[in-house]
Amino acid sequence: MTTMMNFAEMPDANGFFGDYGGQLVPPHLKQAMDDIAEAYEQIVQRQDFQDELKHLFQDYVGRPSPIFHAKRLSEQLGGAQIHLKREDLNHTGAHKINHCLGEALLAKFMGKTKVIAETGAGQHGVALATACALVGIPCEIHMGQVDIEKEHPNVTKMRILGCKLVPVTFGQATLKEAVDSAFVEYLKDPTNYLYAIGSVVGPHPFPKMVRDFQSIVGREAREQFQTRHGKLPDYVAACVGGGSNAMGIFSAFLPDAAVKLVGVEPAGEGVDQPGKHAATLSVGKPGAIHGMKCYVLENADGSPAAVHSIASGLDYPGVGPQHSYLKDLGRVDYQAVDDKACLHAFMTLSRVEGIIPALESAHAVAWAMGIAPQLDKGVNILVNLSGRGDKDADYVAKKLGL
Ligand SMILES: *Cc1c(COP(=O)(O)O)cnc(C)c1O
């Protein structure tokens, strides 16, 4: 980087991070997005909004989440020190509650009568249904019939939490159709409904809003680390699906040029195997998907490529526009970790530290475990442990014959 960028001022008024982002949507949807952007800019400045969000982060989510020094793991690896930002300890077990509370509260302040979203594996659905139950706004989640049958615990939780679950049966009956179905419902009354996107993706203002709500993770982590060690970490690493937990922790460290930032993508069964990975930034190219310009994985005909990861929360053929921009800028280094290394990290962290990580988060742990032995003992790596692995325990046990 040649010049000091003012990352806090991004995106620009049209929602661009450099060449990426924007609002690639039809005019009626653009008006709805502009209305949300305008309302957000006003509401986010209100003291009553900030006070309520702060109170919920503290007393409901359990913030601040601690940073844990994984001493035994670090000793075993014989190199750099690995530290974990414990987003797995949040209420509902992951970072997603941070932006879902923000979105639900925004809906309340905007006077919306319903919050709508799609969900794939059900993680976003559960976090949003939780936030809406708390805030007291009706919530409607669209989910593919195929996913409904696969993700039983999350479906049950959503029903208990009182959201309206809409099964989507057309096409492949998975995430893509769920998005289409949720949008049809949203467009029936965008004035009274709010569409709640689950990561730093989609048309402006969602990449910005979700980043802002997640930035609490980075602000806490930077201060906690500085207070304890008298300096900043040498590396900050996080897994990247759409990129919300990574943007959350990176945002506070972007101006610290000496802090190396590493985004870890899912290499699945290998980045050289089309359809068997979701390493969008590592092997994709600039394009467009879901109303934004960003790196994408595409087929030869320009349609979104099939993707795979052992971590269902990471298999997305696009990625947040800010990550796309940070890649081109060279400020963040994007690496890919495969299913096998992820599983190994999942088991190692469980057995050496007594922490069962989400398979998504295990990608970032695996990257740290790979580089730590090559580094000096005085080097510090801070990993965002985005969620806990309760949801993955049965799957892993079955896969490994435990
Ligand atoms: C959903 C999820 C992710 C992926 O989402 P990002 O927007 O890339 O952060 C990562 N970790 C966990 C635990 C998740 O539930």
Coordinates of C-alpha atoms and ligand atoms in Angstrom, one line a residue:
M1 CA 0.0 0.0 0.0
T2 CA 1.4 3.3 -1.0
T3 CA -1.1 5.6 0.6
M4 CA -2.9 5.5 3.9
M5 CA -6.5 4.7 3.1
N6 CA -9.3 6.0 5.3
F7 CA -11.2 2.7 5.5
A8 CA -13.7 4.0 8.0
E9 CA -15.1 6.3 5.3
M10 CA -15.9 3.4 3.0
P11 CA -18.1 2.7 1.1
D12 CA -18.7 5.9 -0.9
A13 CA -22.2 7.3 -1.2
N14 CA -23.2 4.8 -3.9
G15 CA -22.0 1.9 -1.8
F16 CA -18.7 1.2 -3.6
F17 CA -15.5 -0.1 -2.1
G18 CA -13.2 0.8 -5.0
D19 CA -14.8 -1.0 -8.0
Y20 CA -16.9 -3.3 -5.9
G21 CA -20.3 -3.2 -4.3
G22 CA -23.0 -0.8 -5.5
Q23 CA -26.6 -1.7 -6.2
L24 CA -27.1 -3.9 -9.2
V25 CA -30.8 -4.2 -8.8
P26 CA -34.0 -3.2 -10.7
P27 CA -35.4 0.3 -10.1
H28 CA -38.2 -0.6 -7.6
L29 CA -35.7 -2.5 -5.5
K30 CA -33.1 0.3 -5.8
Q31 CA -35.7 2.7 -4.3
A32 CA -36.2 0.3 -1.4
M33 CA -32.5 -0.1 -0.8
D34 CA -32.0 3.7 -0.9
D35 CA -34.8 4.1 1.7
I36 CA -33.0 1.7 4.0
A37 CA -29.7 3.4 3.5
E38 CA -31.1 6.8 4.3
A39 CA -33.0 5.5 7.4
Y40 CA -29.9 3.6 8.6
E41 CA -27.7 6.7 8.4
Q42 CA -30.1 8.7 10.5
I43 CA -31.0 5.9 13.0
V44 CA -27.4 4.8 13.6
Q45 CA -26.6 8.3 14.9
R46 CA -29.4 8.3 17.4
Q47 CA -28.3 7.9 21.1
D48 CA -31.3 5.7 22.0
F49 CA -30.5 3.3 19.2
Q50 CA -26.8 3.1 20.2
D51 CA -27.7 2.7 23.9
E52 CA -30.2 -0.1 23.2
L53 CA -27.7 -2.0 21.0
K54 CA -24.9 -1.6 23.5
H55 CA -27.2 -2.9 26.3
L56 CA -28.2 -5.9 24.2
F57 CA -24.6 -6.7 23.2
Q58 CA -23.7 -6.7 26.9
D59 CA -26.6 -8.3 28.8
Y60 CA -28.1 -10.4 26.1
V61 CA -25.2 -11.6 23.9
G62 CA -22.7 -11.6 26.7
R63 CA -20.2 -9.1 25.3
P64 CA -17.4 -8.5 25.4
S65 CA -16.3 -12.0 24.3
P66 CA -13.0 -12.9 25.8
I67 CA -9.7 -13.6 24.1
F68 CA -8.3 -16.9 25.1
H69 CA -4.6 -17.8 24.8
A70 CA -4.5 -21.3 23.4
K71 CA -1.3 -22.2 25.3
R72 CA -1.4 -25.9 25.0
L73 CA -2.1 -25.8 21.2
S74 CA 0.7 -23.2 20.7
E75 CA 3.2 -25.3 22.8
Q76 CA 2.3 -28.4 20.8
L77 CA 2.9 -26.6 17.5
G78 CA 6.2 -25.2 18.8
G79 CA 6.1 -21.8 17.2
A80 CA 3.9 -18.7 17.3
Q81 CA 1.3 -18.1 20.0
I82 CA -2.4 -18.6 19.0
H83 CA -5.1 -16.5 20.6
L84 CA -8.8 -17.0 20.1
K85 CA -11.5 -14.3 20.0
R86 CA -14.3 -16.2 21.5
E87 CA -17.4 -15.4 19.4
D88 CA -18.4 -19.0 20.0
L89 CA -19.4 -17.9 23.6
N90 CA -22.0 -15.5 22.4
H91 CA -25.7 -16.3 23.0
T92 CA -26.8 -18.6 20.1
G93 CA -23.2 -19.6 19.6
A94 CA -21.7 -17.5 16.9
H95 CA -21.0 -14.0 15.6
K96 CA -24.2 -13.9 13.6
I97 CA -26.3 -12.6 16.5
N98 CA -24.3 -9.3 16.4
H99 CA -25.7 -8.2 13.0
C100 CA -29.1 -9.9 13.4
L101 CA -29.7 -7.8 16.6
G102 CA -28.6 -4.7 14.6
E103 CA -31.0 -5.5 11.8
A104 CA -33.9 -6.4 14.0
L105 CA -33.4 -3.2 16.0
L106 CA -33.2 -1.2 12.8
A107 CA -36.5 -2.7 11.7
K108 CA -38.1 -1.7 15.0
F109 CA -36.8 1.9 14.8
M110 CA -38.0 2.1 11.1
G111 CA -41.4 1.0 12.2
K112 CA -41.4 -2.2 10.0
T113 CA -44.0 -4.8 10.5
K114 CA -42.1 -7.9 9.4
V115 CA -38.5 -9.0 8.9
I116 CA -37.9 -11.4 6.0
A117 CA -34.8 -13.5 5.2
E118 CA -33.7 -16.8 3.6
T119 CA -31.5 -19.4 5.2
G120 CA -29.4 -22.2 3.9
A121 CA -28.1 -24.4 6.7
G122 CA -30.4 -22.5 9.2
Q123 CA -27.7 -20.5 11.1
H124 CA -28.8 -17.1 9.9
G125 CA -32.5 -18.2 10.3
V126 CA -32.0 -19.1 14.0
A127 CA -30.0 -16.0 14.8
L128 CA -32.5 -13.7 13.1
A129 CA -35.5 -15.5 14.7
T130 CA -33.8 -15.1 18.1
A131 CA -33.3 -11.3 17.5
C132 CA -36.8 -10.8 16.2
A133 CA -38.3 -12.7 19.2
L134 CA -36.4 -10.4 21.5
V135 CA -37.2 -7.2 19.7
G136 CA -40.8 -8.2 19.2
I137 CA -41.1 -8.2 15.4
P138 CA -42.7 -10.9 13.3
C139 CA -40.1 -12.8 11.3
E140 CA -40.5 -14.9 8.2
I141 CA -37.7 -17.3 7.0
H142 CA -37.7 -18.9 3.6
M143 CA -35.8 -22.2 3.4
G144 CA -35.5 -24.9 0.7
Q145 CA -37.4 -28.1 1.4
V146 CA -34.1 -30.0 0.9
D147 CA -32.4 -28.0 3.6
I148 CA -35.4 -28.3 5.9
E149 CA -35.0 -32.0 5.8
K150 CA -31.2 -31.9 6.4
E151 CA -31.1 -29.3 9.1
H152 CA -33.5 -30.6 11.7
P153 CA -32.2 -29.0 14.9
N154 CA -32.1 -25.5 13.4
V155 CA -35.6 -25.9 11.9
T156 CA -36.9 -27.0 15.3
K157 CA -35.3 -24.0 16.9
M158 CA -36.8 -21.6 14.4
R159 CA -40.3 -23.1 15.1
I160 CA -39.8 -22.8 18.9
L161 CA -38.6 -19.2 18.5
G162 CA -41.9 -18.4 16.8
C163 CA -40.8 -17.4 13.3
K164 CA -42.9 -18.3 10.2
L165 CA -40.9 -20.9 8.3
V166 CA -41.8 -20.9 4.6
P167 CA -40.7 -24.2 2.8
V168 CA -39.5 -23.6 -0.8
T169 CA -40.2 -26.5 -3.0
F170 CA -39.5 -25.3 -6.6
G171 CA -36.2 -25.8 -8.5
Q172 CA -33.5 -27.5 -6.5
A173 CA -35.3 -26.4 -3.3
T174 CA -32.1 -25.1 -1.7
L175 CA -30.6 -21.7 -0.9
K176 CA -30.9 -20.1 -4.3
E177 CA -34.6 -20.8 -4.5
A178 CA -35.0 -19.6 -0.9
V179 CA -33.5 -16.3 -1.8
D180 CA -35.8 -15.9 -4.8
S181 CA -38.8 -16.8 -2.7
A182 CA -37.9 -14.5 0.1
F183 CA -37.4 -11.6 -2.4
V184 CA -40.8 -12.2 -3.9
E185 CA -42.4 -11.8 -0.5
Y186 CA -40.3 -8.8 0.4
L187 CA -41.2 -7.0 -2.8
K188 CA -44.9 -7.3 -2.0
D189 CA -44.5 -4.5 0.5
P190 CA -40.9 -3.1 0.9
T191 CA -42.3 -0.1 2.8
N192 CA -43.4 -2.2 5.7
Y193 CA -41.0 -5.2 5.4
L194 CA -37.3 -5.3 6.0
Y195 CA -35.1 -7.9 4.2
A196 CA -32.3 -9.0 6.6
I197 CA -29.2 -10.2 4.7
G198 CA -27.0 -12.6 6.6
S199 CA -23.5 -11.4 5.7
V200 CA -21.5 -8.4 4.3
V201 CA -23.1 -9.2 0.8
G202 CA -26.0 -8.0 -1.4
P203 CA -26.8 -4.5 -2.6
H204 CA -25.8 -1.3 -0.7
P205 CA -26.4 -0.6 2.2
F206 CA -26.2 -4.2 3.5
P207 CA -22.4 -4.8 3.2
K208 CA -21.8 -1.6 5.1
M209 CA -24.5 -2.1 7.7
V210 CA -23.6 -5.7 8.5
R211 CA -19.9 -4.6 8.7
D212 CA -20.8 -1.8 11.1
F213 CA -22.8 -4.2 13.4
Q214 CA -20.0 -6.7 13.4
S215 CA -17.2 -4.1 13.9
I216 CA -17.8 -4.5 17.7
V217 CA -15.7 -7.7 17.4
G218 CA -12.6 -5.9 16.1
R219 CA -13.0 -2.9 18.4
E220 CA -13.1 -5.2 21.5
A221 CA -10.3 -7.5 20.2
R222 CA -7.9 -4.6 19.5
E223 CA -8.3 -3.0 22.9
Q224 CA -8.2 -6.4 24.8
F225 CA -5.0 -7.4 23.0
Q226 CA -3.3 -4.1 23.5
T227 CA -4.3 -4.0 27.2
R228 CA -3.0 -7.5 27.9
H229 CA 0.2 -7.5 25.8
G230 CA 1.0 -3.8 25.4
K231 CA 1.1 -4.3 21.6
L232 CA -1.1 -5.5 18.8
P233 CA -1.1 -9.0 17.4
D234 CA 1.2 -9.8 14.4
Y235 CA -1.5 -11.6 12.5
V236 CA -5.3 -11.5 12.6
A237 CA -7.1 -14.4 10.8
A238 CA -10.7 -15.2 10.2
C239 CA -12.7 -17.6 7.9
V240 CA -14.4 -16.0 4.9
G241 CA -17.8 -17.2 3.5
G242 CA -19.7 -14.0 2.7
G243 CA -17.1 -12.4 5.0
S244 CA -19.0 -10.9 8.0
N245 CA -17.0 -12.3 10.9
A246 CA -13.8 -11.5 9.0
M247 CA -14.9 -7.9 8.2
G248 CA -15.9 -7.5 11.9
I249 CA -12.5 -8.3 13.3
F250 CA -10.5 -6.9 10.4
S251 CA -12.2 -3.5 10.5
A252 CA -10.4 -2.3 13.6
F253 CA -7.0 -3.4 12.4
L254 CA -7.1 -2.0 8.8
P255 CA -5.3 1.2 9.6
D256 CA -2.5 -0.8 11.5
A257 CA -0.2 -1.5 8.6
A258 CA 2.0 -3.7 10.7
V259 CA -0.8 -6.1 11.5
K260 CA -1.1 -8.8 8.8
L261 CA -4.7 -9.7 8.0
V262 CA -5.5 -13.2 6.7
G263 CA -8.9 -14.3 5.3
V264 CA -9.3 -18.0 5.1
E265 CA -11.5 -19.5 2.4
P266 CA -12.8 -23.1 2.0
A267 CA -10.7 -25.1 -0.5
G268 CA -13.1 -28.0 0.0
E269 CA -11.7 -31.0 -1.9
G270 CA -9.2 -28.8 -3.7
V271 CA -9.2 -25.4 -5.5
D272 CA -8.2 -27.1 -8.7
Q273 CA -11.5 -29.0 -8.7
P274 CA -14.4 -26.9 -10.1
G275 CA -17.5 -27.3 -8.1
K276 CA -15.7 -28.9 -5.1
H277 CA -14.6 -25.7 -3.3
A278 CA -15.8 -22.2 -2.5
A279 CA -12.5 -20.3 -2.6
T280 CA -14.0 -17.2 -4.4
L281 CA -11.2 -14.8 -3.8
S282 CA -8.4 -17.3 -4.3
V283 CA -9.5 -18.6 -7.7
G284 CA -12.5 -16.5 -8.8
K285 CA -12.6 -13.3 -10.8
P286 CA -14.4 -9.9 -10.6
G287 CA -18.1 -10.2 -11.6
A288 CA -21.5 -9.7 -10.1
I289 CA -24.0 -11.7 -8.0
H290 CA -27.0 -10.9 -5.7
G291 CA -27.0 -7.2 -6.5
M292 CA -23.3 -6.4 -6.0
K293 CA -20.0 -6.3 -7.9
C294 CA -17.5 -8.7 -6.2
Y295 CA -15.3 -11.6 -6.9
V296 CA -17.4 -14.6 -8.1
L297 CA -17.0 -18.3 -9.0
E298 CA -18.7 -18.7 -12.4
N299 CA -19.3 -21.4 -15.0
A300 CA -18.2 -20.7 -18.6
D301 CA -21.7 -19.3 -19.4
G302 CA -21.5 -16.8 -16.6
S303 CA -23.9 -18.5 -14.2
P304 CA -22.8 -19.0 -10.6
A305 CA -20.6 -22.1 -10.2
A306 CA -21.5 -25.0 -7.9
V307 CA -19.7 -24.7 -4.6
H308 CA -18.7 -27.1 -1.8
S309 CA -17.3 -26.9 1.6
I310 CA -17.5 -29.2 4.6
A311 CA -18.6 -26.0 6.4
S312 CA -22.1 -25.2 5.0
G313 CA -21.7 -21.6 6.2
L314 CA -18.8 -21.0 3.8
D315 CA -20.1 -22.4 0.5
Y316 CA -21.1 -19.3 -1.4
P317 CA -20.0 -18.5 -5.0
G318 CA -19.6 -14.7 -4.2
V319 CA -18.0 -12.7 -1.4
G320 CA -18.4 -9.3 0.2
P321 CA -17.4 -6.3 -1.9
Q322 CA -15.1 -4.9 0.8
H323 CA -13.1 -8.2 0.8
S324 CA -12.9 -8.0 -3.0
Y325 CA -11.4 -4.5 -2.7
L326 CA -9.0 -5.4 0.1
K327 CA -7.7 -8.3 -2.0
D328 CA -6.9 -6.1 -5.0
L329 CA -5.3 -3.6 -2.6
G330 CA -3.2 -6.3 -1.1
R331 CA -4.2 -5.2 2.5
V332 CA -5.6 -8.7 3.3
D333 CA -4.0 -12.0 2.3
Y334 CA -6.6 -14.6 1.2
Q335 CA -5.6 -18.2 1.7
A336 CA -7.5 -21.4 1.3
V337 CA -7.8 -24.4 3.6
D338 CA -9.3 -27.7 2.6
D339 CA -11.9 -30.0 4.3
K340 CA -9.2 -32.3 5.5
A341 CA -7.1 -29.7 7.3
C342 CA -10.4 -28.2 8.7
L343 CA -11.4 -31.5 10.2
H344 CA -7.9 -32.0 11.7
A345 CA -8.1 -28.5 13.3
F346 CA -11.6 -29.2 14.5
M347 CA -10.4 -32.4 16.3
T348 CA -7.2 -30.9 17.6
L349 CA -8.8 -27.8 19.1
S350 CA -11.4 -30.0 20.8
R351 CA -8.8 -32.4 22.3
V352 CA -6.0 -30.0 23.2
E353 CA -8.0 -27.0 24.4
G354 CA -11.5 -28.5 25.1
I355 CA -13.1 -26.1 22.6
I356 CA -15.3 -27.6 19.8
P357 CA -15.2 -25.0 17.0
A358 CA -17.7 -24.5 14.2
L359 CA -16.4 -26.1 11.0
E360 CA -16.4 -22.7 9.5
S361 CA -14.1 -21.3 12.3
A362 CA -12.0 -24.4 12.1
H363 CA -10.7 -23.2 8.7
A364 CA -9.1 -20.1 10.4
V365 CA -7.7 -22.3 13.2
A366 CA -6.3 -24.7 10.6
W367 CA -4.5 -21.8 8.8
A368 CA -3.0 -20.7 12.1
M369 CA -1.9 -24.2 12.9
G370 CA -0.2 -24.5 9.5
I371 CA 1.9 -21.3 9.9
A372 CA 2.6 -21.3 13.6
P373 CA 5.4 -23.8 13.6
Q374 CA 7.3 -21.7 11.0
L375 CA 7.2 -18.6 13.2
D376 CA 9.1 -17.5 16.3
K377 CA 7.6 -18.1 19.8
G378 CA 7.2 -14.4 20.3
V379 CA 4.9 -14.0 17.3
N380 CA 1.1 -13.6 18.1
I381 CA -1.7 -14.8 15.9
L382 CA -5.2 -13.8 16.8
V383 CA -7.9 -16.0 15.3
N384 CA -11.6 -15.1 15.2
L385 CA -13.3 -18.2 16.5
S386 CA -16.6 -17.2 14.8
G387 CA -18.8 -20.0 16.3
R388 CA -19.1 -23.2 18.3
G389 CA -19.3 -26.6 16.9
D390 CA -22.4 -28.1 18.6
K391 CA -24.2 -28.0 15.3
D392 CA -21.3 -30.0 13.6
A393 CA -20.6 -32.5 16.4
D394 CA -22.9 -35.3 15.1
Y395 CA -21.7 -34.9 11.5
V396 CA -18.0 -35.0 12.4
A397 CA -18.5 -38.0 14.7
K398 CA -20.2 -39.9 12.0
K399 CA -17.7 -39.0 9.4
L400 CA -14.7 -40.0 11.6
G401 CA -16.5 -43.1 13.0
L402 CA -16.2 -41.8 16.6
Ligands
LIG1 C1 -22.3 -18.3 8.9 C2 -21.0 -18.5 9.6 C3 -19.8 -18.1 9.0 C4 -19.7 -17.6 7.6 O1 -20.2 -16.3 7.5 P1 -19.3 -15.0 7.3 O2 -20.3 -14.0 6.8 O3 -18.3 -15.3 6.3 O4 -18.7 -14.7 8.6 C5 -18.6 -18.3 9.7 N1 -18.6 -18.9 10.9 C6 -19.8 -19.3 11.5 C7 -19.7 -19.9 12.9 C8 -21.0 -19.1 10.9 O5 -22.2 -19.5 11.5

